[in-house]
Amino acid sequence: MSGGGEWWQCPCPLESVPRVRVCDPKLLDFIREQRPIVITDSKLVESARHWDLEYMEKHMGDCKFTVYESKERVFMFSDEEKNLGNYKFTPTATKRSMTFQEFASEFREAMKSKDKFLYLQQGLNDTVGPTIVKDFVGFNWTWLTDVVKALNWGHLTTNMLFVSMPHLVTPCHYDEQENFFAQVRGTKRVILFHPDNFRCLYPYRYGHPCDRQSQVDFDNPDYERFPKFKDARGLEAILRPGDVLYIPRCWWHLVRSLDELSVSVNFWYMSPPAIAEDIRFPLTASQKVAMMRNIEQMLLTALGSAGEVSDFLRMLVSGRYDTDANHTFRQLEM
Amino acid sequence: MSGGGEWWQCPCPLESVPRVRVCDPKLLDFIREQRPIVITDSKLVESARHWDLEYMEKHMGDCKFTVYESKERVFMFSDEEKNLGNYKFTPTATKRSMTFQEFASEFREAMKSKDKFLYLQQGLNDTVGPTIVKDFVGFNWTWLTDVVKALNWGHLTTNMLFVSMPHLVTPCHYDEQENFFAQVRGTKRVILFHPDNFRCLYPYRYGHPCDRQSQVDFDNPDYERFPKFKDARGLEAILRPGDVLYIPRCWWHLVRSLDELSVSVNFWYMSPPAIAEDIRFPLTASQKVAMMRNIEQMLLTALGSAGEVSDFLRMLVSGRYDTDANHTFRQLEM
Ligand SMILES: [Zn+2]
Ligand SMILES: [Zn+2]
């Protein structure tokens, strides 16, 4: 169960994400190898360290923010517009739009009444008030730009602002971009899984509103439906203000805010452009995930319905690829 | 078991393929709808009705023919050159090359000694002797050309000549072309299955030397490995000299020669070119088979080995497409 303040026990064995300083030469090596790392002293969001509810309420301006409201602490993201498979699905969280002032007032009320939970998740843009823009411009872009250049990444796509009540949970999912996740205020616990845990985490199908989310309920795993979940092996990071976590593309992550108000800002970047020569055998787990998504998308388009895709894939696999009997292979001659 | 002369009992329920005369208007309708039919009076191979072992021995010339030799009556076709998946596989039949005279002499010997079986399967070409060429030119091309034109088929790719000892079996497989299968001498029993029996017949994987062959041993079906084989529903045709069976593309067929020497000639045609407007929901079973083969081929190329393809497909399907739990769909609004 995902209750209040007690320490949540993850059902999977966890190791720690290494923590490094910006001067550590391991930093770029880790990122190049697509391994998560916490950077402790980048001062990336130092100019936002004073962002608390009162300050943001005063300076965010009149623009509208996306706020999810739920009776539960677990906020499963879903996108009804991406329900290409026409799945029946009722989200547990309601998506609302409000000014930061409205959010702050509902936030304080909900902290007292304890009858609902609120999670603000909004891409930052230039409609926020001038003081916030100034803080934003004051981010350590110099350091970030140097790193991104050294990594040959593509462009910055979004800065998401996350403002969360204590003890809220973003369940396990993966994104398709490179992510620097910067903790501004409060503490977050992030649990990560390498993309090769795909088979252990059973994502919803492409075309489902919960696409890229694990179907496994970490608070009550159904080991019968998802037997390989017991093989999942994760990493864990505790992020305190000033910490920046690198979440490589296609790495699974589950995020839990701890005791207080939590404020985070992320930096989503496009991966470096794929160059044909970089494609080597065996493909990386993240390349396989991309291939899998392309096949699912193609089939949904070609076959016209999610039921047909399911039927087609079962026909393709059943008695043919789900067993290795009579399918032993010769050693490849090198 | 596939023994000698007794009537073989197919493990699947069978209905009869309709028999029609060339003047029957149903003929073209059936073919357009890709339904098997036996044409009884086309006189397509009338000019070859005198082809027996002695005549062919005398007139086939010195060119070489492909002859399969086996200790068993079941001749599973396999193509080691198409073993892209590098599967371990030992064919039961040996592929040999010999003149028709050599074949005829071994044939007579084997009929006496009963220690081996021979099956000649060779695409006809203009290296055969002039008398045979004359018989070939005498086929009823006028009728055939009219039908093919009316159907908008592509070009004739091959005329296979089949010369078989009694009681030999070509196990269940499908081909990717339109086929007129003409019986010249002796009797053949052909059992056919609609392409939507794919899930019941479990073809070997693309890239296996037995690609397009059913993995199910019809003489001893393994219902545990291939549970849906019990749902297969077939059609049956007995072909006597002069009969021409239309085998639509992707229809499964199993062919058994009966009591005597059996001589057949087939006519393989390319399907009509696919026109984008012809592609409608739901796709036909044969379009799905083509799509499936493309995906298997693409994955084998992209992933580099059959083991990786198997692993990839299991990852794609397991806990995601192999169950419909939590995946009910909304009714499509029309
Ligand atoms: Zn995320
Ligand atoms: Zn065939």
Coordinates of N, CA and C in Angstrom, one line a residue, chain A residues 134-295:
Chain A
K134 N 13.2 35.4 -14.6 CA 14.6 35.8 -14.2 C 15.3 34.7 -13.5
D135 N 14.6 34.0 -12.6 CA 15.2 32.8 -11.9 C 15.6 31.8 -12.9
F136 N 14.6 31.6 -13.9 CA 14.8 30.6 -14.9 C 16.1 30.9 -15.8
V137 N 16.2 32.1 -16.2 CA 17.3 32.6 -17.0 C 18.6 32.4 -16.2
G138 N 18.5 32.4 -14.8 CA 19.6 32.3 -14.0 C 20.1 30.8 -13.7
F139 N 19.3 29.9 -14.3 CA 19.8 28.5 -14.2 C 21.2 28.4 -14.7
N140 N 22.0 27.4 -14.3 CA 23.4 27.3 -14.8 C 23.4 26.7 -16.2
W141 N 22.9 27.4 -17.1 CA 22.9 27.0 -18.5 C 24.3 26.7 -19.1
T142 N 25.2 27.5 -18.6 CA 26.6 27.3 -19.1 C 27.1 25.9 -18.9
W143 N 26.9 25.4 -17.7 CA 27.4 24.0 -17.4 C 26.6 23.0 -18.3
L144 N 25.2 23.3 -18.3 CA 24.4 22.3 -19.0 C 24.7 22.3 -20.5
T145 N 24.9 23.5 -21.1 CA 25.1 23.5 -22.5 C 26.4 22.9 -22.9
D146 N 27.4 23.0 -22.0 CA 28.7 22.3 -22.2 C 28.5 20.8 -22.2
V147 N 27.8 20.3 -21.2 CA 27.6 18.9 -21.1 C 26.9 18.4 -22.4
V148 N 25.8 19.1 -22.7 CA 24.9 18.6 -23.8 C 25.7 18.6 -25.1
K149 N 26.6 19.6 -25.3 CA 27.4 19.7 -26.5 C 28.4 18.5 -26.5
A150 N 29.0 18.3 -25.4 CA 30.0 17.1 -25.3 C 29.3 15.8 -25.6
L151 N 28.0 15.7 -25.3 CA 27.3 14.5 -25.5 C 26.7 14.4 -26.9
N152 N 26.7 15.5 -27.6 CA 26.1 15.5 -29.0 C 24.6 15.3 -28.9
W153 N 24.0 15.7 -27.8 CA 22.5 15.5 -27.8 C 21.8 16.5 -28.7
G154 N 20.5 16.2 -29.0 CA 19.7 17.1 -29.7 C 19.2 18.3 -28.9
H155 N 18.1 18.9 -29.3 CA 17.7 20.2 -28.6 C 16.9 19.9 -27.4
L156 N 16.9 20.9 -26.5 CA 16.0 20.8 -25.3 C 14.6 20.9 -25.7
T157 N 13.7 20.0 -25.3 CA 12.3 20.0 -25.8 C 11.4 20.7 -24.7
T158 N 11.6 20.3 -23.4 CA 10.7 20.8 -22.4 C 11.5 20.9 -21.1
N159 N 11.0 21.9 -20.3 CA 11.3 22.0 -18.9 C 10.0 21.8 -18.1
M160 N 9.9 20.6 -17.5 CA 8.6 20.4 -16.8 C 8.9 20.8 -15.3
L161 N 7.9 21.5 -14.8 CA 7.8 21.9 -13.4 C 6.9 20.9 -12.6
F162 N 7.4 20.3 -11.6 CA 6.6 19.4 -10.8 C 6.5 20.0 -9.4
V163 N 5.3 20.2 -8.9 CA 5.0 20.6 -7.5 C 4.1 19.6 -6.9
S164 N 4.6 18.9 -5.9 CA 3.9 17.8 -5.4 C 3.6 17.9 -3.9
M165 N 2.5 17.4 -3.4 CA 2.2 17.3 -2.0 C 3.1 16.1 -1.5
P166 N 3.3 16.0 -0.2 CA 4.1 14.9 0.3 C 3.6 13.6 0.0
H167 N 4.5 12.6 -0.2 CA 4.1 11.2 -0.3 C 3.2 10.9 -1.5
L168 N 3.5 11.6 -2.6 CA 2.8 11.2 -3.8 C 3.7 10.4 -4.7
V169 N 3.1 9.6 -5.6 CA 3.8 8.6 -6.3 C 3.5 8.7 -7.8
T170 N 4.6 8.8 -8.6 CA 4.5 8.7 -10.1 C 4.9 7.3 -10.4
P171 N 4.0 6.4 -10.8 CA 4.3 5.0 -11.0 C 5.3 4.8 -12.1
C172 N 5.8 3.5 -12.1 CA 6.9 3.2 -13.0 C 6.6 3.3 -14.5
H173 N 7.4 4.1 -15.2 CA 7.2 4.3 -16.6 C 8.5 4.6 -17.3
Y174 N 8.6 4.7 -18.6 CA 9.8 5.2 -19.2 C 9.4 6.3 -20.2
D175 N 10.4 7.2 -20.5 CA 10.2 8.3 -21.4 C 11.2 8.0 -22.6
E176 N 10.9 8.7 -23.7 CA 11.8 8.4 -24.9 C 12.8 9.5 -25.1
Q177 N 13.1 10.3 -24.1 CA 14.1 11.4 -24.2 C 15.1 11.3 -23.1
E178 N 16.2 11.9 -23.3 CA 17.2 12.1 -22.2 C 16.7 13.1 -21.2
N179 N 16.9 12.8 -19.9 CA 16.3 13.7 -18.9 C 17.3 14.0 -17.8
F180 N 17.5 15.3 -17.6 CA 18.2 15.8 -16.3 C 17.0 16.2 -15.4
F181 N 17.0 15.5 -14.3 CA 15.9 15.8 -13.3 C 16.5 16.5 -12.1
A182 N 16.1 17.8 -12.0 CA 16.7 18.6 -10.9 C 15.8 18.8 -9.8
Q183 N 16.3 18.5 -8.6 CA 15.5 18.7 -7.4 C 15.7 20.1 -6.8
V184 N 14.6 20.9 -6.7 CA 14.6 22.3 -6.3 C 14.4 22.4 -4.8
R185 N 13.4 21.7 -4.3 CA 12.9 21.8 -2.9 C 12.3 20.5 -2.5
G186 N 12.5 20.1 -1.2 CA 12.0 18.9 -0.7 C 12.9 17.7 -1.2
T187 N 12.4 16.5 -0.9 CA 13.2 15.3 -1.2 C 12.3 14.3 -2.0
K188 N 13.0 13.8 -3.0 CA 12.3 12.8 -3.9 C 13.2 11.5 -3.9
R189 N 12.4 10.4 -3.9 CA 13.1 9.1 -4.0 C 12.8 8.6 -5.4
V190 N 13.8 8.3 -6.2 CA 13.6 7.8 -7.5 C 14.1 6.4 -7.7
I191 N 13.3 5.5 -8.2 CA 13.8 4.1 -8.4 C 13.8 3.9 -9.9
L192 N 14.9 3.4 -10.4 CA 15.2 3.2 -11.8 C 15.4 1.8 -12.2
F193 N 15.1 1.5 -13.5 CA 15.3 0.1 -14.0 C 15.9 0.3 -15.4
H194 N 16.9 -0.4 -15.7 CA 17.5 -0.5 -17.0 C 16.5 -0.9 -18.1
P195 N 16.6 -0.4 -19.3 CA 15.5 -0.7 -20.3 C 15.4 -2.2 -20.6
D196 N 16.5 -3.0 -20.3 CA 16.3 -4.4 -20.5 C 15.4 -5.1 -19.5
N197 N 14.9 -4.3 -18.6 CA 13.8 -4.8 -17.7 C 12.4 -4.8 -18.3
F198 N 12.4 -4.4 -19.6 CA 11.1 -4.4 -20.3 C 10.3 -5.6 -20.1
R199 N 10.9 -6.8 -20.2 CA 10.2 -8.1 -20.1 C 9.7 -8.3 -18.6
C200 N 10.4 -7.6 -17.6 CA 10.0 -7.7 -16.2 C 8.9 -6.7 -15.9
L201 N 8.7 -5.7 -16.6 CA 7.8 -4.6 -16.2 C 6.6 -4.4 -17.0
Y202 N 6.5 -5.2 -18.1 CA 5.2 -5.4 -18.9 C 4.5 -4.0 -19.1
P203 N 5.0 -3.2 -20.0 CA 4.3 -1.9 -20.2 C 3.0 -2.2 -20.9
Y204 N 2.0 -1.3 -20.7 CA 0.8 -1.3 -21.5 C 1.2 -1.2 -22.9
R205 N 0.2 -1.6 -23.8 CA 0.5 -1.6 -25.2 C 0.5 -0.2 -25.8
Y206 N 1.3 -0.1 -26.8 CA 1.2 1.1 -27.6 C -0.2 1.3 -28.1
G207 N -0.7 2.6 -27.9 CA -2.1 2.9 -28.3 C -3.0 2.8 -27.1
H208 N -2.5 2.4 -26.0 CA -3.3 2.4 -24.7 C -3.0 3.8 -24.1
P209 N -4.0 4.4 -23.4 CA -3.7 5.7 -22.8 C -2.6 5.6 -21.8
C210 N -2.3 4.5 -21.2 CA -1.2 4.3 -20.3 C 0.1 3.8 -20.9
D211 N 0.2 3.9 -22.2 CA 1.4 3.6 -23.0 C 2.7 4.1 -22.2
R212 N 3.7 3.3 -22.2 CA 5.0 3.5 -21.5 C 4.9 3.4 -20.0
Q213 N 3.8 3.1 -19.5 CA 3.6 2.8 -18.0 C 3.7 1.3 -17.8
S214 N 4.3 0.9 -16.7 CA 4.3 -0.5 -16.3 C 2.8 -0.9 -15.9
Q215 N 2.4 -2.1 -16.3 CA 1.1 -2.6 -15.9 C 1.2 -3.1 -14.4
V216 N 2.4 -3.3 -13.9 CA 2.6 -3.9 -12.6 C 2.3 -2.9 -11.5
D217 N 1.4 -3.3 -10.6 CA 1.1 -2.5 -9.4 C 2.2 -2.8 -8.4
F218 N 3.1 -1.9 -8.2 CA 4.3 -2.1 -7.3 C 3.8 -2.3 -5.9
D219 N 2.6 -1.9 -5.5 CA 2.2 -2.0 -4.2 C 1.5 -3.3 -3.9
N220 N 1.2 -4.0 -5.0 CA 0.5 -5.3 -4.9 C 0.7 -6.1 -6.2
P221 N 1.9 -6.5 -6.5 CA 2.3 -7.1 -7.8 C 1.5 -8.4 -8.0
D222 N 1.0 -8.5 -9.2 CA 0.3 -9.8 -9.6 C 1.3 -10.7 -10.3
Y223 N 2.0 -11.5 -9.5 CA 3.0 -12.3 -10.0 C 2.5 -13.4 -11.0
E224 N 1.3 -13.7 -10.9 CA 0.7 -14.7 -11.9 C 0.7 -14.1 -13.3
R225 N 0.1 -12.9 -13.4 CA 0.1 -12.2 -14.7 C 1.4 -11.7 -15.1
F226 N 2.3 -11.4 -14.2 CA 3.5 -10.7 -14.5 C 4.7 -11.5 -13.8
P227 N 4.9 -12.7 -14.2 CA 5.8 -13.6 -13.4 C 7.3 -13.0 -13.4
K228 N 7.7 -12.4 -14.5 CA 9.1 -12.0 -14.6 C 9.3 -10.7 -13.8
F229 N 8.3 -10.1 -13.2 CA 8.5 -9.0 -12.3 C 9.5 -9.3 -11.2
K230 N 9.5 -10.6 -10.8 CA 10.4 -11.0 -9.7 C 11.8 -10.9 -10.1
D231 N 12.1 -10.8 -11.4 CA 13.5 -10.7 -11.9 C 13.9 -9.2 -12.1
A232 N 13.0 -8.3 -11.8 CA 13.4 -6.9 -12.0 C 14.5 -6.5 -11.0
R233 N 15.5 -5.8 -11.4 CA 16.6 -5.3 -10.6 C 16.7 -3.8 -10.8
G234 N 16.6 -3.0 -9.7 CA 16.6 -1.6 -9.9 C 17.8 -0.8 -9.2
L235 N 17.7 0.5 -9.4 CA 18.6 1.4 -8.8 C 17.8 2.4 -8.0
E236 N 18.4 3.0 -7.1 CA 17.7 4.0 -6.3 C 18.5 5.2 -6.0
A237 N 17.8 6.4 -6.1 CA 18.5 7.6 -5.7 C 17.6 8.5 -4.8
I238 N 18.2 9.1 -3.8 CA 17.4 10.0 -3.0 C 17.9 11.4 -3.4
L239 N 17.0 12.2 -3.9 CA 17.3 13.5 -4.4 C 17.0 14.6 -3.5
R240 N 18.0 15.4 -3.1 CA 17.8 16.5 -2.2 C 18.0 17.8 -3.0
P241 N 17.6 18.9 -2.5 CA 17.7 20.2 -3.3 C 19.1 20.4 -3.8
G242 N 19.2 20.7 -5.1 CA 20.5 20.8 -5.7 C 21.0 19.6 -6.5
D243 N 20.5 18.4 -6.1 CA 20.8 17.2 -6.8 C 20.2 17.2 -8.2
V244 N 21.0 16.7 -9.2 CA 20.4 16.5 -10.6 C 20.6 15.1 -10.9
L245 N 19.5 14.4 -11.3 CA 19.6 13.0 -11.6 C 19.5 12.9 -13.2
Y246 N 20.5 12.2 -13.7 CA 20.4 11.9 -15.2 C 19.6 10.6 -15.3
I247 N 18.5 10.7 -16.1 CA 17.6 9.5 -16.4 C 17.8 9.3 -17.9
P248 N 18.5 8.2 -18.2 CA 18.8 8.0 -19.7 C 17.4 7.6 -20.3
R249 N 17.4 7.8 -21.6 CA 16.1 7.5 -22.4 C 15.8 6.0 -22.2
C250 N 14.5 5.8 -22.1 CA 14.0 4.4 -22.0 C 14.3 3.7 -20.7
W251 N 15.0 4.4 -19.8 CA 15.1 3.9 -18.4 C 13.8 4.0 -17.7
W252 N 13.3 3.0 -17.0 CA 12.1 3.0 -16.3 C 12.4 3.8 -15.0
H253 N 11.4 4.6 -14.5 CA 11.5 5.3 -13.3 C 10.2 5.4 -12.6
L254 N 10.3 5.4 -11.2 CA 9.2 5.5 -10.3 C 9.6 6.6 -9.4
V255 N 8.8 7.6 -9.1 CA 9.2 8.7 -8.4 C 8.3 8.9 -7.2
R256 N 8.8 9.1 -6.0 CA 8.0 9.3 -4.8 C 8.5 10.5 -4.1
S257 N 7.6 11.5 -3.8 CA 8.0 12.6 -3.0 C 7.9 12.2 -1.5
L258 N 8.9 12.7 -0.7 CA 8.9 12.3 0.7 C 8.1 13.3 1.5
D259 N 8.7 13.6 2.7 CA 7.8 14.3 3.7 C 7.2 15.7 3.4
E260 N 7.9 16.5 2.6 CA 7.4 17.9 2.5 C 6.9 18.1 1.1
L261 N 6.6 19.4 0.9 CA 6.3 19.9 -0.5 C 7.5 19.6 -1.3
S262 N 7.3 19.1 -2.5 CA 8.5 18.8 -3.4 C 8.3 19.6 -4.7
V263 N 9.5 20.3 -5.0 CA 9.5 21.0 -6.3 C 10.7 20.5 -7.1
S264 N 10.4 20.1 -8.4 CA 11.5 19.6 -9.2 C 11.3 20.3 -10.6
V265 N 12.4 20.4 -11.3 CA 12.3 20.8 -12.7 C 13.1 19.9 -13.6
N266 N 12.5 19.4 -14.7 CA 13.4 18.5 -15.5 C 13.7 19.2 -16.8
F267 N 14.7 18.6 -17.4 CA 15.3 19.1 -18.7 C 15.3 17.9 -19.7
W268 N 14.3 17.9 -20.6 CA 14.2 16.8 -21.6 C 14.9 17.2 -22.9
Y269 N 15.8 16.3 -23.3 CA 16.5 16.5 -24.5 C 16.3 15.4 -25.5
M270 N 16.3 15.7 -26.8 CA 16.3 14.7 -27.8 C 17.6 14.0 -27.8
S271 N 17.6 12.7 -28.0 CA 18.8 11.9 -28.1 C 19.6 12.3 -29.3
P272 N 20.9 11.9 -29.3 CA 21.7 12.3 -30.5 C 21.1 11.6 -31.7
P273 N 21.2 12.2 -32.9 CA 20.6 11.6 -34.1 C 21.2 10.2 -34.3
A274 N 20.4 9.2 -34.7 CA 20.9 7.9 -35.0 C 21.7 7.9 -36.3
I275 N 22.9 7.4 -36.2 CA 23.7 7.3 -37.4 C 23.8 5.8 -37.7
A276 N 23.6 5.5 -39.0 CA 23.6 4.1 -39.4 C 24.8 3.3 -38.9
E277 N 26.0 3.9 -38.9 CA 27.2 3.2 -38.5 C 27.1 2.8 -37.0
D278 N 26.3 3.6 -36.2 CA 26.2 3.3 -34.8 C 25.4 2.1 -34.5
I279 N 24.7 1.6 -35.5 CA 23.8 0.4 -35.3 C 24.6 -0.8 -35.4
R280 N 24.9 -1.5 -34.3 CA 25.7 -2.7 -34.2 C 24.9 -3.8 -33.6
F281 N 25.3 -5.0 -33.9 CA 24.7 -6.2 -33.2 C 25.5 -6.4 -31.9
P282 N 24.9 -6.8 -30.8 CA 23.4 -6.8 -30.7 C 22.9 -5.4 -30.5
L283 N 21.7 -5.1 -30.9 CA 21.1 -3.8 -30.6 C 21.0 -3.6 -29.1
T284 N 21.0 -2.3 -28.7 CA 20.8 -2.0 -27.3 C 19.3 -2.2 -27.0
A285 N 19.1 -2.3 -25.6 CA 17.7 -2.5 -25.2 C 16.9 -1.3 -25.6
S286 N 17.4 -0.1 -25.6 CA 16.6 1.1 -26.0 C 16.3 1.1 -27.5
Q287 N 17.2 0.6 -28.3 CA 16.9 0.5 -29.7 C 15.8 -0.6 -29.9
K288 N 15.9 -1.7 -29.1 CA 14.8 -2.7 -29.3 C 13.4 -2.1 -28.8
V289 N 13.4 -1.3 -27.8 CA 12.2 -0.7 -27.4 C 11.6 0.1 -28.5
A290 N 12.5 0.9 -29.1 CA 12.0 1.8 -30.2 C 11.5 0.9 -31.4
M291 N 12.1 -0.2 -31.7 CA 11.7 -1.1 -32.7 C 10.3 -1.7 -32.4
M292 N 10.2 -2.1 -31.1 CA 9.0 -2.7 -30.7 C 7.8 -1.7 -30.8
R293 N 8.0 -0.5 -30.4 CA 7.0 0.6 -30.5 C 6.6 0.8 -32.0
N294 N 7.6 0.8 -32.9 CA 7.3 1.0 -34.3 C 6.4 -0.1 -34.8
I295 N 6.8 -1.4 -34.4 CA 6.0 -2.5 -34.9 C 4.5 -2.4 -34.4

